[in-house]
PDB file of C-alpha atoms in Angstrom:
ATOM      1  CA  MET A 274      -8.976   1.454  -2.590  1.00 61.00           C
ATOM      2  CA  ALA A 275     -12.241   3.089  -3.696  1.00 67.00           C
ATOM      3  CA  GLY A 276     -13.480   6.131  -1.778  1.00 74.00           C
ATOM      4  CA  PRO A 277     -16.846   6.295   0.038  1.00 83.00           C
ATOM      5  CA  VAL A 278     -19.958   6.683  -2.088  1.00 88.00           C
ATOM      6  CA  MET A 279     -21.617  10.106  -1.592  1.00 91.00           C
ATOM      7  CA  TYR A 280     -24.587  11.959  -2.965  1.00 93.00           C
ATOM      8  CA  PRO A 281     -23.873  14.711  -5.517  1.00 91.00           C
ATOM      9  CA  ALA A 282     -23.330  18.193  -4.091  1.00 91.00           C
ATOM     10  CA  VAL A 283     -26.566  19.524  -5.674  1.00 92.00           C
ATOM     11  CA  THR A 284     -28.784  16.965  -3.902  1.00 94.00           C
ATOM     12  CA  TRP A 285     -31.426  18.206  -1.421  1.00 96.00           C
ATOM     13  CA  GLN A 286     -33.982  16.274   0.642  1.00 96.00           C
ATOM     14  CA  GLY A 287     -37.474  17.694   1.215  1.00 97.00           C
ATOM     15  CA  ARG A 288     -38.785  17.884   4.800  1.00 97.00           C
ATOM     16  CA  GLY A 289     -42.192  18.645   6.342  1.00 97.00           C
ATOM     17  CA  ALA A 290     -41.327  21.500   8.758  1.00 97.00           C
ATOM     18  CA  ALA A 291     -38.806  24.267   9.424  1.00 97.00           C
ATOM     19  CA  VAL A 292     -37.274  25.692  12.607  1.00 97.00           C
ATOM     20  CA  LEU A 293     -36.697  29.480  12.425  1.00 97.00           C
ATOM     21  CA  ARG A 294     -34.995  31.885  14.832  1.00 97.00           C
ATOM     22  CA  VAL A 295     -36.643  35.320  15.160  1.00 96.00           C
ATOM     23  CA  LEU A 296     -34.894  38.246  16.921  1.00 95.00           C
ATOM     24  CA  ASN A 297     -36.825  41.265  18.206  1.00 94.00           C
ATOM     25  CA  ARG A 298     -34.441  44.197  17.888  1.00 93.00           C
ATOM     26  CA  VAL A 299     -36.348  46.316  20.397  1.00 92.00           C
ATOM     27  CA  ASP A 300     -35.987  44.087  23.475  1.00 92.00           C
ATOM     28  CA  SER A 301     -33.358  41.588  22.094  1.00 91.00           C
ATOM     29  CA  ARG A 302     -35.718  38.691  22.676  1.00 93.00           C
ATOM     30  CA  ILE A 303     -35.157  35.528  20.609  1.00 95.00           C
ATOM     31  CA  GLU A 304     -37.868  33.041  19.765  1.00 95.00           C
ATOM     32  CA  LEU A 305     -37.693  29.676  17.976  1.00 96.00           C
ATOM     33  CA  LEU A 306     -40.648  29.020  15.700  1.00 96.00           C
ATOM     34  CA  THR A 307     -41.482  25.587  14.214  1.00 96.00           C
ATOM     35  CA  ILE A 308     -43.662  26.103  11.155  1.00 97.00           C
ATOM     36  CA  PRO A 309     -45.003  23.237   9.002  1.00 97.00           C
ATOM     37  CA  VAL A 310     -44.656  23.325   5.223  1.00 97.00           C
ATOM     38  CA  ASP A 311     -47.665  24.994   3.593  1.00 96.00           C
ATOM     39  CA  GLY A 312     -48.485  26.470   7.031  1.00 96.00           C
ATOM     40  CA  GLU A 313     -48.205  29.896   8.633  1.00 96.00           C
ATOM     41  CA  GLY A 314     -46.570  31.313  11.757  1.00 95.00           C
ATOM     42  CA  ARG A 315     -46.793  34.644  13.612  1.00 94.00           C
ATOM     43  CA  TYR A 316     -44.498  36.513  15.942  1.00 94.00           C
ATOM     44  CA  GLY A 317     -45.739  39.917  17.029  1.00 92.00           C
ATOM     45  CA  SER A 318     -46.675  41.811  13.891  1.00 94.00           C
ATOM     46  CA  LEU A 319     -44.525  39.500  11.702  1.00 96.00           C
ATOM     47  CA  HIS A 320     -46.384  37.017   9.477  1.00 96.00           C
ATOM     48  CA  ILE A 321     -44.484  34.027   7.949  1.00 97.00           C
ATOM     49  CA  ALA A 322     -45.916  31.663   5.295  1.00 97.00           C
ATOM     50  CA  LEU A 323     -43.657  28.619   4.716  1.00 97.00           C
ATOM     51  CA  HIS A 324     -43.720  26.995   1.263  1.00 97.00           C
ATOM     52  CA  ARG A 325     -40.775  24.555   1.295  1.00 97.00           C
ATOM     53  CA  CYS A 326     -37.964  23.332   3.515  1.00 98.00           C
ATOM     54  CA  VAL A 327     -35.038  21.219   2.262  1.00 97.00           C
ATOM     55  CA  ASP A 328     -31.820  19.960   3.826  1.00 96.00           C
ATOM     56  CA  ARG A 329     -28.751  17.940   2.847  1.00 95.00           C
ATOM     57  CA  PRO A 330     -28.525  14.117   2.813  1.00 94.00           C
ATOM     58  CA  PRO A 331     -26.433  12.468   5.548  1.00 91.00           C
ATOM     59  CA  THR A 332     -23.358  12.012   3.322  1.00 92.00           C
ATOM     60  CA  LEU A 333     -23.009  15.783   2.646  1.00 94.00           C
ATOM     61  CA  PRO A 334     -22.182  18.733   4.941  1.00 94.00           C
ATOM     62  CA  GLY A 335     -25.223  19.807   6.945  1.00 93.00           C
ATOM     63  CA  ASP A 336     -27.281  22.688   5.562  1.00 96.00           C
ATOM     64  CA  ALA A 337     -30.954  23.746   5.371  1.00 97.00           C
ATOM     65  CA  ALA A 338     -32.956  26.164   3.234  1.00 97.00           C
ATOM     66  CA  ILE A 339     -36.534  27.462   3.253  1.00 97.00           C
ATOM     67  CA  GLN A 340     -38.786  29.125   0.714  1.00 97.00           C
ATOM     68  CA  ALA A 341     -41.108  31.539   2.505  1.00 97.00           C
ATOM     69  CA  THR A 342     -43.075  34.776   2.280  1.00 97.00           C
ATOM     70  CA  MET A 343     -42.781  37.289   5.185  1.00 97.00           C
ATOM     71  CA  THR A 344     -44.711  40.454   5.831  1.00 96.00           C
ATOM     72  CA  ASP A 345     -44.975  42.933   8.718  1.00 96.00           C
ATOM     73  CA  ASP A 346     -48.472  44.113   9.533  1.00 94.00           C
ATOM     74  CA  SER A 347     -47.104  47.297  11.142  1.00 92.00           C
ATOM     75  CA  ASP A 348     -45.009  48.266   8.100  1.00 93.00           C
ATOM     76  CA  PRO A 349     -46.362  47.408   4.596  1.00 91.00           C
ATOM     77  CA  ALA A 350     -42.926  48.203   3.065  1.00 93.00           C
ATOM     78  CA  VAL A 351     -41.346  45.216   4.839  1.00 94.00           C
ATOM     79  CA  LYS A 352     -41.710  42.173   2.623  1.00 95.00           C
ATOM     80  CA  PHE A 353     -39.644  39.103   1.807  1.00 97.00           C
ATOM     81  CA  ASP A 354     -40.373  36.401  -0.799  1.00 97.00           C
ATOM     82  CA  GLY A 355     -37.618  33.922  -1.650  1.00 96.00           C
ATOM     83  CA  TRP A 356     -35.068  31.432  -0.250  1.00 97.00           C
ATOM     84  CA  MET A 357     -33.056  31.634   2.959  1.00 97.00           C
ATOM     85  CA  MET A 358     -30.134  29.322   3.786  1.00 96.00           C
ATOM     86  CA  ALA A 359     -28.819  28.300   7.204  1.00 96.00           C
ATOM     87  CA  ALA A 360     -25.132  28.068   6.160  1.00 94.00           C
ATOM     88  CA  GLU A 361     -25.228  31.368   4.198  1.00 93.00           C
ATOM     89  CA  PRO A 362     -27.537  33.721   6.144  1.00 92.00           C
ATOM     90  CA  ALA A 363     -26.209  36.857   4.430  1.00 92.00           C
ATOM     91  CA  LEU A 364     -27.332  35.772   0.941  1.00 93.00           C
ATOM     92  CA  ALA A 365     -30.975  36.653   1.631  1.00 95.00           C
ATOM     93  CA  VAL A 366     -32.294  38.568   4.661  1.00 95.00           C
ATOM     94  CA  LEU A 367     -35.507  40.226   5.771  1.00 95.00           C
ATOM     95  CA  GLN A 368     -35.065  44.000   5.427  1.00 94.00           C
ATOM     96  CA  SER A 369     -36.857  45.009   8.628  1.00 95.00           C
ATOM     97  CA  PRO A 370     -35.854  47.526  11.340  1.00 94.00           C
ATOM     98  CA  LEU A 371     -37.755  45.484  13.931  1.00 95.00           C
ATOM     99  CA  TYR A 372     -37.194  41.777  13.175  1.00 96.00           C
ATOM    100  CA  GLN A 373     -34.344  39.521  12.107  1.00 96.00           C
ATOM    101  CA  VAL A 374     -35.148  36.008  10.811  1.00 97.00           C
ATOM    102  CA  SER A 375     -32.649  33.120  10.267  1.00 96.00           C
ATOM    103  CA  VAL A 376     -32.972  29.410   9.432  1.00 97.00           C
ATOM    104  CA  VAL A 377     -31.972  26.829  12.064  1.00 97.00           C
ATOM    105  CA  SER A 378     -32.860  23.453  10.536  1.00 96.00           C
ATOM    106  CA  CYS A 379     -35.504  21.354   8.862  1.00 97.00           C
ATOM    107  CA  GLY A 380     -37.573  18.631  10.501  1.00 95.00           C
ATOM    108  CA  GLY A 381     -40.733  16.639  10.211  1.00 94.00           C
ATOM    109  CA  ASP A 382     -41.519  13.926   7.700  1.00 95.00           C
ATOM    110  CA  VAL A 383     -39.678  13.345   4.418  1.00 94.00           C
ATOM    111  CA  ARG A 384     -41.197  15.011   1.363  1.00 93.00           C
ATOM    112  CA  ALA A 385     -40.318  15.765  -2.221  1.00 93.00           C
ATOM    113  CA  PRO A 386     -37.709  16.157  -3.519  1.00 94.00           C
ATOM    114  CA  LEU A 387     -36.721  12.627  -2.544  1.00 93.00           C
ATOM    115  CA  VAL A 388     -33.160  11.367  -2.770  1.00 91.00           C
ATOM    116  CA  GLY A 389     -32.620   7.916  -4.211  1.00 89.00           C
ATOM    117  CA  PRO A 390     -30.493   5.218  -2.620  1.00 90.00           C
ATOM    118  CA  LEU A 391     -26.760   5.508  -2.878  1.00 88.00           C
ATOM    119  CA  PRO A 392     -25.173   3.545  -5.698  1.00 80.00           C
ATOM    120  CA  ALA A 393     -23.336   0.401  -4.756  1.00 79.00           C
ATOM    121  CA  ALA A 394     -19.684   0.880  -3.966  1.00 73.00           C
ATOM    122  CA  PRO A 395     -17.426  -0.419  -6.743  1.00 72.00           C
ATOM    123  CA  GLN A 396     -15.975  -3.778  -5.832  1.00 73.00           C
ATOM    124  CA  PRO A 397     -12.370  -4.578  -6.711  1.00 71.00           C
ATOM    125  CA  ARG A 398     -12.192  -6.837  -9.732  1.00 74.00           C
ATOM    126  CA  ILE A 399     -10.351 -10.084  -9.121  1.00 74.00           C
ATOM    127  CA  SER A 400      -8.799 -11.393 -12.280  1.00 68.00           C
ATOM    128  CA  THR A 401      -9.078 -15.145 -12.870  1.00 69.00           C
ATOM    129  CA  ASP A 402      -6.745 -15.127 -15.845  1.00 63.00           C
ATOM    130  CA  THR A 403      -3.495 -17.050 -15.580  1.00 57.00           C
ATOM    131  CA  PRO A 404      -0.683 -14.556 -15.058  1.00 54.00           C
ATOM    132  CA  THR A 405       1.720 -14.317 -17.948  1.00 54.00           C
ATOM    133  CA  ALA A 406       5.109 -15.694 -17.005  1.00 48.00           C
ATOM    134  CA  GLN A 407       8.416 -14.613 -18.459  1.00 50.00           C
ATOM    135  CA  GLN A 408      11.123 -17.263 -18.724  1.00 47.00           C
ATOM    136  CA  THR A 409      14.667 -16.230 -17.919  1.00 47.00           C
ATOM    137  CA  VAL A 410      17.701 -18.494 -18.086  1.00 47.00           C
ATOM    138  CA  SER A 411      20.648 -17.955 -15.765  1.00 46.00           C
ATOM    139  CA  GLY A 412      23.926 -19.728 -15.298  1.00 48.00           C
ATOM    140  CA  ASP A 413      22.684 -22.017 -12.545  1.00 50.00           C
ATOM    141  CA  GLY A 414      19.445 -23.115 -14.205  1.00 47.00           C
ATOM    142  CA  GLU A 415      16.108 -21.728 -15.313  1.00 48.00           C
ATOM    143  CA  ALA A 416      13.776 -19.409 -13.481  1.00 48.00           C
ATOM    144  CA  LEU A 417      10.123 -18.766 -14.264  1.00 48.00           C
ATOM    145  CA  THR A 418       9.235 -15.159 -13.420  1.00 49.00           C
ATOM    146  CA  GLY A 419       5.597 -14.036 -13.169  1.00 48.00           C
ATOM    147  CA  GLU A 420       3.165 -12.157 -10.936  1.00 48.00           C
ATOM    148  CA  ALA A 421       3.264 -14.915  -8.326  1.00 46.00           C
ATOM    149  CA  GLY A 422       7.042 -14.639  -7.858  1.00 51.00           C
ATOM    150  CA  VAL A 423      10.091 -16.558  -9.036  1.00 49.00           C
ATOM    151  CA  ILE A 424      10.033 -20.364  -9.289  1.00 47.00           C
ATOM    152  CA  GLN A 425      13.389 -22.093  -9.544  1.00 50.00           C
ATOM    153  CA  LEU A 426      13.515 -25.034 -11.946  1.00 50.00           C
ATOM    154  CA  ALA A 427      16.064 -27.814 -12.423  1.00 51.00           C
ATOM    155  CA  PRO A 428      19.461 -26.775 -13.833  1.00 55.00           C
ATOM    156  CA  THR A 429      19.674 -26.653 -17.606  1.00 55.00           C
ATOM    157  CA  PRO A 430      21.747 -29.501 -19.084  1.00 57.00           C
ATOM    158  CA  GLY A 431      25.107 -28.203 -20.216  1.00 58.00           C
ATOM    159  CA  ALA A 432      24.812 -25.000 -18.214  1.00 55.00           C
ATOM    160  CA  VAL A 433      27.953 -23.716 -16.528  1.00 56.00           C
ATOM    161  CA  GLN A 434      27.768 -24.588 -12.867  1.00 58.00           C
ATOM    162  CA  PRO A 435      29.252 -22.203 -10.298  1.00 57.00           C
ATOM    163  CA  LEU A 436      32.551 -23.219  -8.751  1.00 58.00           C
ATOM    164  CA  GLN A 437      32.425 -24.652  -5.274  1.00 62.00           C
ATOM    165  CA  ALA A 438      34.845 -23.806  -2.530  1.00 59.00           C
ATOM    166  CA  PRO A 439      37.573 -26.493  -2.118  1.00 58.00           C
ATOM    167  CA  PRO A 440      37.364 -28.607   1.023  1.00 57.00           C
ATOM    168  CA  GLN A 441      39.514 -27.586   3.919  1.00 60.00           C
ATOM    169  CA  SER A 442      42.844 -29.425   4.105  1.00 53.00           C
ATOM    170  CA  GLY A 443      43.818 -31.439   7.122  1.00 50.00           C
ATOM    171  CA  ARG A 444      44.949 -34.855   8.316  1.00 51.00           C
ATOM    172  CA  ARG A 445      42.418 -37.650   8.510  1.00 50.00           C
ATOM    173  CA  GLN A 446      42.937 -40.686  10.663  1.00 49.00           C
ATOM    174  CA  ALA A 447      42.446 -43.931   8.776  1.00 45.00           C
ATOM    175  CA  SER A 448      40.832 -45.672  11.750  1.00 46.00           C
ATOM    176  CA  SER A 449      38.218 -42.960  12.394  1.00 47.00           C
ATOM    177  CA  PRO A 450      35.743 -42.478   9.522  1.00 47.00           C
ATOM    178  CA  SER A 451      33.869 -39.853  11.567  1.00 46.00           C
ATOM    179  CA  ASN A 452      36.490 -37.185  10.857  1.00 47.00           C
ATOM    180  CA  GLU A 453      34.643 -36.199   7.683  1.00 46.00           C
ATOM    181  CA  THR A 454      32.810 -32.953   8.215  1.00 46.00           C
ATOM    182  CA  SER A 455      29.958 -31.345   6.346  1.00 47.00           C
ATOM    183  CA  SER A 456      32.444 -29.552   4.129  1.00 48.00           C
ATOM    184  CA  GLY A 457      33.733 -32.852   2.658  1.00 52.00           C
ATOM    185  CA  PRO A 458      36.408 -35.449   3.502  1.00 52.00           C
ATOM    186  CA  MET A 459      39.651 -34.151   4.881  1.00 53.00           C
ATOM    187  CA  MET A 460      42.727 -34.363   2.652  1.00 56.00           C
ATOM    188  CA  LEU A 461      45.706 -36.582   3.618  1.00 52.00           C
ATOM    189  CA  ALA A 462      49.042 -35.024   4.395  1.00 52.00           C
ATOM    190  CA  PRO A 463      51.372 -34.880   1.381  1.00 54.00           C
ATOM    191  CA  SER A 464      53.999 -37.659   1.160  1.00 53.00           C
ATOM    192  CA  ALA A 465      57.657 -36.992   1.784  1.00 52.00           C
ATOM    193  CA  GLU A 466      58.677 -37.959  -1.740  1.00 54.00           C
ATOM    194  CA  PRO A 467      58.373 -35.134  -4.236  1.00 53.00           C
ATOM    195  CA  SER A 468      55.677 -35.752  -6.721  1.00 55.00           C
ATOM    196  CA  ALA A 469      55.971 -35.008 -10.373  1.00 53.00           C
ATOM    197  CA  PRO A 470      54.174 -31.896 -11.531  1.00 52.00           C
ATOM    198  CA  ALA A 471      50.901 -32.445 -13.328  1.00 55.00           C
ATOM    199  CA  GLY A 472      51.329 -33.133 -17.047  1.00 53.00           C
ATOM    200  CA  ALA A 473      55.137 -33.482 -16.839  1.00 52.00           C
ATOM    201  CA  GLY A 474      55.174 -37.297 -17.054  1.00 54.00           C
ATOM    202  CA  PRO A 475      57.296 -39.727 -14.920  1.00 56.00           C
ATOM    203  CA  LEU A 476      60.578 -38.595 -13.412  1.00 54.00           C
ATOM    204  CA  PRO A 477      63.686 -39.596 -15.450  1.00 54.00           C
ATOM    205  CA  LEU A 478      65.877 -42.376 -14.063  1.00 55.00           C
ATOM    206  CA  SER A 479      69.569 -41.873 -13.160  1.00 56.00           C
ATOM    207  CA  PRO A 480      71.916 -42.345 -16.156  1.00 57.00           C
ATOM    208  CA  PRO A 481      73.559 -45.840 -16.438  1.00 59.00           C
ATOM    209  CA  SER A 482      77.238 -46.319 -15.677  1.00 62.00           C
ATOM    210  CA  PRO A 483      79.505 -46.191 -18.744  1.00 62.00           C
ATOM    211  CA  PRO A 484      80.976 -49.553 -19.916  1.00 61.00           C
ATOM    212  CA  PRO A 485      84.623 -50.334 -18.931  1.00 59.00           C
ATOM    213  CA  ASP A 486      87.259 -49.200 -21.358  1.00 58.00           C
ATOM    214  CA  PRO A 487      89.567 -52.175 -22.379  1.00 53.00           C
ATOM    215  CA  ALA A 488      92.407 -49.793 -23.163  1.00 53.00           C
ATOM    216  CA  ARG A 489      92.538 -48.607 -19.593  1.00 55.00           C
ATOM    217  CA  ASN A 490      92.502 -51.990 -17.801  1.00 51.00           C
ATOM    218  CA  GLY A 491      95.945 -51.269 -16.342  1.00 51.00           C
ATOM    219  CA  ASP A 492      94.643 -48.180 -14.654  1.00 52.00           C
ATOM    220  CA  ARG A 493      92.013 -50.066 -12.752  1.00 56.00           C
ATOM    221  CA  LEU A 494      92.218 -50.128  -9.074  1.00 57.00           C
ATOM    222  CA  PRO A 495      92.601 -53.511  -7.448  1.00 60.00           C
ATOM    223  CA  PRO A 496      89.376 -54.992  -6.290  1.00 62.00           C
ATOM    224  CA  PRO A 497      88.632 -54.442  -2.669  1.00 62.00           C
ATOM    225  CA  GLN A 498      89.754 -57.162  -0.302  1.00 66.00           C
ATOM    226  CA  PRO A 499      87.307 -58.695   2.118  1.00 63.00           C
ATOM    227  CA  LEU A 500      87.834 -57.862   5.745  1.00 64.00           C
ATOM    228  CA  GLN A 501      89.182 -60.670   7.945  1.00 63.00           C
ATOM    229  CA  ASP A 502      88.100 -61.266  11.481  1.00 62.00           C
ATOM    230  CA  PRO A 503      90.831 -60.636  14.059  1.00 54.00           C
TER     231      PRO A 503
END
């Protein structure tokens, strides 16, 4: 996110008047003087000629500065010619045993130097280009990965499908087709007869009886007699 647009730190706006605070060291009386630019002001024996007054634009920290010439009619040695600033009053002061002068603010109409309008705030650029997509293939199909997210496509032919969980075993009634659940049809109970293992083929039959031996006919047992009713 772009920051707010501000004027450069060296920018000053010209104004048409200045407000000064004058302290009389003898009786500790304070007076506020409003002097127009290119005008003059007096306080006691102090004479002030104001040449310029500038202040900061609204987007910068408040400050004011004046360019003035000050003289004291009672003391020709007291003289000031230069700039005074409101935020830094100790940079330039009037060397007078009787008066102390400080800058309060600027006012009046707008004069030179003039500040231009603020530049337009940079707008975020919205790209209309189609985002580049990177194709990745996984075991369960294809996925198209790009700036908009991941889009699942149809499974790739021949791709290895993940194993599914076997359906739960149970007994299903033949007369009730509604016993099938969402997990799949229920398995029937295993039959009582043992089934042949997978891949082993059919079970072998019992071996046939051996043929009668003619040499041992005498050893045969007599055939069983039918039972008679009493």
